[in-house]
Amino acid sequence: MNPTYLLDTNVVSHIMQGRDKELLARLEKLPVGQVALSSVTLAEIEYGLHRRAQSAKLRQALQQVLLHMDVLAWDAPAATCYGELCSSLEAQGIYPHPEQLLSIEIW
Protein backbone atom coordinates (compact mmCIF):
# COMPACT_ATOMS: atom_id res chain seq x y z
CA MET A 1 0.00 0.00 0.00
CA ASN A 2 1.31 3.45 -0.88
CA PRO A 3 1.00 5.96 1.94
CA THR A 4 -1.55 8.73 1.66
CA TYR A 5 0.33 10.97 4.09
CA LEU A 6 4.08 11.53 4.38
CA LEU A 7 4.95 13.34 7.60
CA ASP A 8 7.96 15.61 7.92
CA THR A 9 10.24 16.09 10.92
CA ASN A 10 8.31 19.03 12.36
CA VAL A 11 4.97 17.22 12.29
CA VAL A 12 6.39 14.08 13.92
CA SER A 13 8.13 16.21 16.54
CA HIS A 14 4.89 18.05 17.37
CA ILE A 15 3.07 14.75 17.76
CA MET A 16 5.83 13.31 19.99
CA GLN A 17 5.77 16.38 22.22
CA GLY A 18 1.98 16.24 22.57
CA ARG A 19 1.50 19.60 20.86
CA ASP A 20 -1.24 18.40 18.52
CA LYS A 21 -3.52 15.86 20.17
CA GLU A 22 -6.21 16.37 17.52
CA LEU A 23 -3.79 15.38 14.76
CA LEU A 24 -2.65 12.34 16.74
CA ALA A 25 -6.26 11.25 17.21
CA ARG A 26 -6.88 11.56 13.47
CA LEU A 27 -3.73 9.60 12.62
CA GLU A 28 -4.61 6.81 15.04
CA LYS A 29 -7.87 6.25 13.12
CA LEU A 30 -6.02 5.64 9.83
CA PRO A 31 -4.89 2.12 8.92
CA VAL A 32 -1.18 1.36 9.19
CA GLY A 33 0.32 1.96 5.76
CA GLN A 34 -1.59 5.15 5.01
CA VAL A 35 0.78 7.31 7.05
CA ALA A 36 4.54 7.21 6.69
CA LEU A 37 7.73 9.07 7.34
CA SER A 38 10.95 8.83 5.40
CA SER A 39 14.09 7.25 6.76
CA VAL A 40 15.66 10.71 6.49
CA THR A 41 12.95 12.12 8.79
CA LEU A 42 13.52 9.30 11.26
CA ALA A 43 17.27 9.98 11.14
CA GLU A 44 16.65 13.67 11.92
CA ILE A 45 14.40 12.74 14.86
CA GLU A 46 17.00 10.27 16.17
CA TYR A 47 19.70 12.92 15.89
CA GLY A 48 17.57 15.30 17.92
CA LEU A 49 16.91 12.67 20.59
CA HIS A 50 20.60 11.87 20.94
CA ARG A 51 21.41 15.55 21.41
CA ARG A 52 19.00 15.89 24.35
CA ALA A 53 20.06 14.86 27.82
CA GLN A 54 16.53 13.96 29.00
CA SER A 55 15.13 12.15 25.98
CA ALA A 56 13.61 9.02 27.57
CA LYS A 57 10.07 10.43 27.44
CA LEU A 58 10.50 11.54 23.82
CA ARG A 59 12.07 8.18 22.89
CA GLN A 60 8.97 6.44 24.25
CA ALA A 61 6.79 8.90 22.31
CA LEU A 62 8.70 8.10 19.11
CA GLN A 63 8.17 4.38 19.67
CA GLN A 64 4.43 5.00 20.02
CA VAL A 65 4.33 7.13 16.87
CA LEU A 66 6.17 4.45 14.88
CA LEU A 67 3.48 1.91 15.78
CA HIS A 68 1.08 3.85 13.57
CA MET A 69 3.20 4.41 10.46
CA ASP A 70 5.73 2.95 8.10
CA VAL A 71 9.26 4.22 7.58
CA LEU A 72 10.08 4.57 3.89
CA ALA A 73 13.58 3.72 2.72
CA TRP A 74 15.84 6.12 0.88
CA ASP A 75 16.44 3.98 -2.21
CA ALA A 76 19.02 3.95 -5.03
CA PRO A 77 17.09 6.32 -7.36
CA ALA A 78 16.83 8.82 -4.49
CA ALA A 79 20.57 8.55 -3.85
CA THR A 80 21.27 9.08 -7.56
CA CYS A 81 19.03 12.13 -7.58
CA TYR A 82 20.81 13.44 -4.46
CA GLY A 83 24.19 13.12 -6.19
CA GLU A 84 22.92 14.91 -9.28
CA LEU A 85 21.37 17.68 -7.19
CA CYS A 86 24.55 18.23 -5.16
CA SER A 87 26.64 18.40 -8.32
CA SER A 88 24.24 20.79 -10.00
CA LEU A 89 24.14 23.11 -6.99
CA GLU A 90 27.94 23.09 -6.66
CA ALA A 91 28.26 24.04 -10.32
CA GLN A 92 26.13 27.08 -9.51
CA GLY A 93 28.27 28.01 -6.50
CA ILE A 94 25.61 26.92 -4.01
CA TYR A 95 26.84 24.90 -1.04
CA PRO A 96 23.91 24.03 1.25
CA HIS A 97 24.48 22.13 4.47
CA PRO A 98 24.26 18.34 3.82
CA GLU A 99 21.36 17.99 6.29
CA GLN A 100 19.36 20.44 4.20
CA LEU A 101 19.88 18.31 1.12
CA LEU A 102 19.10 15.06 2.90
CA SER A 103 15.79 16.42 4.15
CA ILE A 104 14.51 16.96 0.62
CA GLU A 105 11.78 14.37 0.19
CA ILE A 106 12.19 12.54 -3.14
CA TRP A 107 9.13 10.51 -4.16
PDB file of C-alpha atoms in Angstrom:
ATOM      1  CA  MET A   1       0.000   0.000   0.000  1.00  0.00           C
ATOM      2  CA  ASN A   2       1.312   3.451  -0.879  1.00  0.00           C
ATOM      3  CA  PRO A   3       0.998   5.956   1.940  1.00  0.00           C
ATOM      4  CA  THR A   4      -1.548   8.732   1.655  1.00  0.00           C
ATOM      5  CA  TYR A   5       0.329  10.966   4.086  1.00  0.00           C
ATOM      6  CA  LEU A   6       4.081  11.530   4.375  1.00  0.00           C
ATOM      7  CA  LEU A   7       4.947  13.343   7.598  1.00  0.00           C
ATOM      8  CA  ASP A   8       7.958  15.613   7.924  1.00  0.00           C
ATOM      9  CA  THR A   9      10.241  16.089  10.923  1.00  0.00           C
ATOM     10  CA  ASN A  10       8.314  19.029  12.360  1.00  0.00           C
ATOM     11  CA  VAL A  11       4.967  17.220  12.295  1.00  0.00           C
ATOM     12  CA  VAL A  12       6.389  14.080  13.918  1.00  0.00           C
ATOM     13  CA  SER A  13       8.132  16.214  16.542  1.00  0.00           C
ATOM     14  CA  HIS A  14       4.886  18.054  17.368  1.00  0.00           C
ATOM     15  CA  ILE A  15       3.074  14.746  17.757  1.00  0.00           C
ATOM     16  CA  MET A  16       5.828  13.315  19.988  1.00  0.00           C
ATOM     17  CA  GLN A  17       5.768  16.381  22.224  1.00  0.00           C
ATOM     18  CA  GLY A  18       1.981  16.241  22.572  1.00  0.00           C
ATOM     19  CA  ARG A  19       1.497  19.601  20.856  1.00  0.00           C
ATOM     20  CA  ASP A  20      -1.236  18.396  18.523  1.00  0.00           C
ATOM     21  CA  LYS A  21      -3.522  15.863  20.174  1.00  0.00           C
ATOM     22  CA  GLU A  22      -6.211  16.373  17.524  1.00  0.00           C
ATOM     23  CA  LEU A  23      -3.795  15.377  14.757  1.00  0.00           C
ATOM     24  CA  LEU A  24      -2.651  12.341  16.737  1.00  0.00           C
ATOM     25  CA  ALA A  25      -6.264  11.251  17.215  1.00  0.00           C
ATOM     26  CA  ARG A  26      -6.882  11.560  13.466  1.00  0.00           C
ATOM     27  CA  LEU A  27      -3.728   9.602  12.616  1.00  0.00           C
ATOM     28  CA  GLU A  28      -4.611   6.806  15.043  1.00  0.00           C
ATOM     29  CA  LYS A  29      -7.868   6.251  13.123  1.00  0.00           C
ATOM     30  CA  LEU A  30      -6.024   5.637   9.835  1.00  0.00           C
ATOM     31  CA  PRO A  31      -4.894   2.122   8.915  1.00  0.00           C
ATOM     32  CA  VAL A  32      -1.180   1.358   9.191  1.00  0.00           C
ATOM     33  CA  GLY A  33       0.316   1.955   5.764  1.00  0.00           C
ATOM     34  CA  GLN A  34      -1.591   5.151   5.015  1.00  0.00           C
ATOM     35  CA  VAL A  35       0.776   7.313   7.053  1.00  0.00           C
ATOM     36  CA  ALA A  36       4.541   7.210   6.694  1.00  0.00           C
ATOM     37  CA  LEU A  37       7.725   9.071   7.339  1.00  0.00           C
ATOM     38  CA  SER A  38      10.951   8.830   5.395  1.00  0.00           C
ATOM     39  CA  SER A  39      14.087   7.246   6.760  1.00  0.00           C
ATOM     40  CA  VAL A  40      15.656  10.714   6.493  1.00  0.00           C
ATOM     41  CA  THR A  41      12.950  12.124   8.789  1.00  0.00           C
ATOM     42  CA  LEU A  42      13.525   9.301  11.263  1.00  0.00           C
ATOM     43  CA  ALA A  43      17.274   9.984  11.142  1.00  0.00           C
ATOM     44  CA  GLU A  44      16.649  13.670  11.921  1.00  0.00           C
ATOM     45  CA  ILE A  45      14.396  12.737  14.864  1.00  0.00           C
ATOM     46  CA  GLU A  46      17.001  10.266  16.167  1.00  0.00           C
ATOM     47  CA  TYR A  47      19.701  12.921  15.889  1.00  0.00           C
ATOM     48  CA  GLY A  48      17.569  15.298  17.922  1.00  0.00           C
ATOM     49  CA  LEU A  49      16.910  12.671  20.587  1.00  0.00           C
ATOM     50  CA  HIS A  50      20.596  11.866  20.937  1.00  0.00           C
ATOM     51  CA  ARG A  51      21.406  15.549  21.410  1.00  0.00           C
ATOM     52  CA  ARG A  52      18.998  15.888  24.351  1.00  0.00           C
ATOM     53  CA  ALA A  53      20.057  14.856  27.822  1.00  0.00           C
ATOM     54  CA  GLN A  54      16.531  13.964  29.004  1.00  0.00           C
ATOM     55  CA  SER A  55      15.133  12.153  25.984  1.00  0.00           C
ATOM     56  CA  ALA A  56      13.605   9.016  27.568  1.00  0.00           C
ATOM     57  CA  LYS A  57      10.073  10.426  27.440  1.00  0.00           C
ATOM     58  CA  LEU A  58      10.502  11.535  23.818  1.00  0.00           C
ATOM     59  CA  ARG A  59      12.071   8.178  22.892  1.00  0.00           C
ATOM     60  CA  GLN A  60       8.970   6.441  24.253  1.00  0.00           C
ATOM     61  CA  ALA A  61       6.786   8.896  22.311  1.00  0.00           C
ATOM     62  CA  LEU A  62       8.696   8.100  19.107  1.00  0.00           C
ATOM     63  CA  GLN A  63       8.167   4.378  19.668  1.00  0.00           C
ATOM     64  CA  GLN A  64       4.425   4.996  20.017  1.00  0.00           C
ATOM     65  CA  VAL A  65       4.332   7.129  16.867  1.00  0.00           C
ATOM     66  CA  LEU A  66       6.174   4.447  14.880  1.00  0.00           C
ATOM     67  CA  LEU A  67       3.480   1.907  15.785  1.00  0.00           C
ATOM     68  CA  HIS A  68       1.083   3.853  13.568  1.00  0.00           C
ATOM     69  CA  MET A  69       3.200   4.410  10.461  1.00  0.00           C
ATOM     70  CA  ASP A  70       5.731   2.947   8.099  1.00  0.00           C
ATOM     71  CA  VAL A  71       9.257   4.223   7.575  1.00  0.00           C
ATOM     72  CA  LEU A  72      10.080   4.569   3.891  1.00  0.00           C
ATOM     73  CA  ALA A  73      13.578   3.715   2.716  1.00  0.00           C
ATOM     74  CA  TRP A  74      15.843   6.120   0.880  1.00  0.00           C
ATOM     75  CA  ASP A  75      16.443   3.981  -2.208  1.00  0.00           C
ATOM     76  CA  ALA A  76      19.015   3.947  -5.033  1.00  0.00           C
ATOM     77  CA  PRO A  77      17.094   6.317  -7.355  1.00  0.00           C
ATOM     78  CA  ALA A  78      16.826   8.820  -4.495  1.00  0.00           C
ATOM     79  CA  ALA A  79      20.567   8.545  -3.853  1.00  0.00           C
ATOM     80  CA  THR A  80      21.274   9.083  -7.556  1.00  0.00           C
ATOM     81  CA  CYS A  81      19.031  12.133  -7.583  1.00  0.00           C
ATOM     82  CA  TYR A  82      20.805  13.435  -4.463  1.00  0.00           C
ATOM     83  CA  GLY A  83      24.188  13.124  -6.193  1.00  0.00           C
ATOM     84  CA  GLU A  84      22.922  14.913  -9.281  1.00  0.00           C
ATOM     85  CA  LEU A  85      21.368  17.678  -7.191  1.00  0.00           C
ATOM     86  CA  CYS A  86      24.550  18.228  -5.164  1.00  0.00           C
ATOM     87  CA  SER A  87      26.638  18.398  -8.315  1.00  0.00           C
ATOM     88  CA  SER A  88      24.235  20.790 -10.000  1.00  0.00           C
ATOM     89  CA  LEU A  89      24.145  23.111  -6.985  1.00  0.00           C
ATOM     90  CA  GLU A  90      27.938  23.089  -6.663  1.00  0.00           C
ATOM     91  CA  ALA A  91      28.262  24.045 -10.322  1.00  0.00           C
ATOM     92  CA  GLN A  92      26.128  27.084  -9.510  1.00  0.00           C
ATOM     93  CA  GLY A  93      28.267  28.012  -6.503  1.00  0.00           C
ATOM     94  CA  ILE A  94      25.610  26.921  -4.008  1.00  0.00           C
ATOM     95  CA  TYR A  95      26.836  24.895  -1.038  1.00  0.00           C
ATOM     96  CA  PRO A  96      23.908  24.028   1.254  1.00  0.00           C
ATOM     97  CA  HIS A  97      24.485  22.128   4.469  1.00  0.00           C
ATOM     98  CA  PRO A  98      24.264  18.337   3.823  1.00  0.00           C
ATOM     99  CA  GLU A  99      21.360  17.988   6.290  1.00  0.00           C
ATOM    100  CA  GLN A 100      19.363  20.445   4.198  1.00  0.00           C
ATOM    101  CA  LEU A 101      19.879  18.310   1.123  1.00  0.00           C
ATOM    102  CA  LEU A 102      19.098  15.059   2.902  1.00  0.00           C
ATOM    103  CA  SER A 103      15.795  16.415   4.146  1.00  0.00           C
ATOM    104  CA  ILE A 104      14.506  16.960   0.615  1.00  0.00           C
ATOM    105  CA  GLU A 105      11.785  14.374   0.187  1.00  0.00           C
ATOM    106  CA  ILE A 106      12.192  12.539  -3.135  1.00  0.00           C
ATOM    107  CA  TRP A 107       9.129  10.514  -4.161  1.00  0.00           C
TER     108      TRP A 107
END
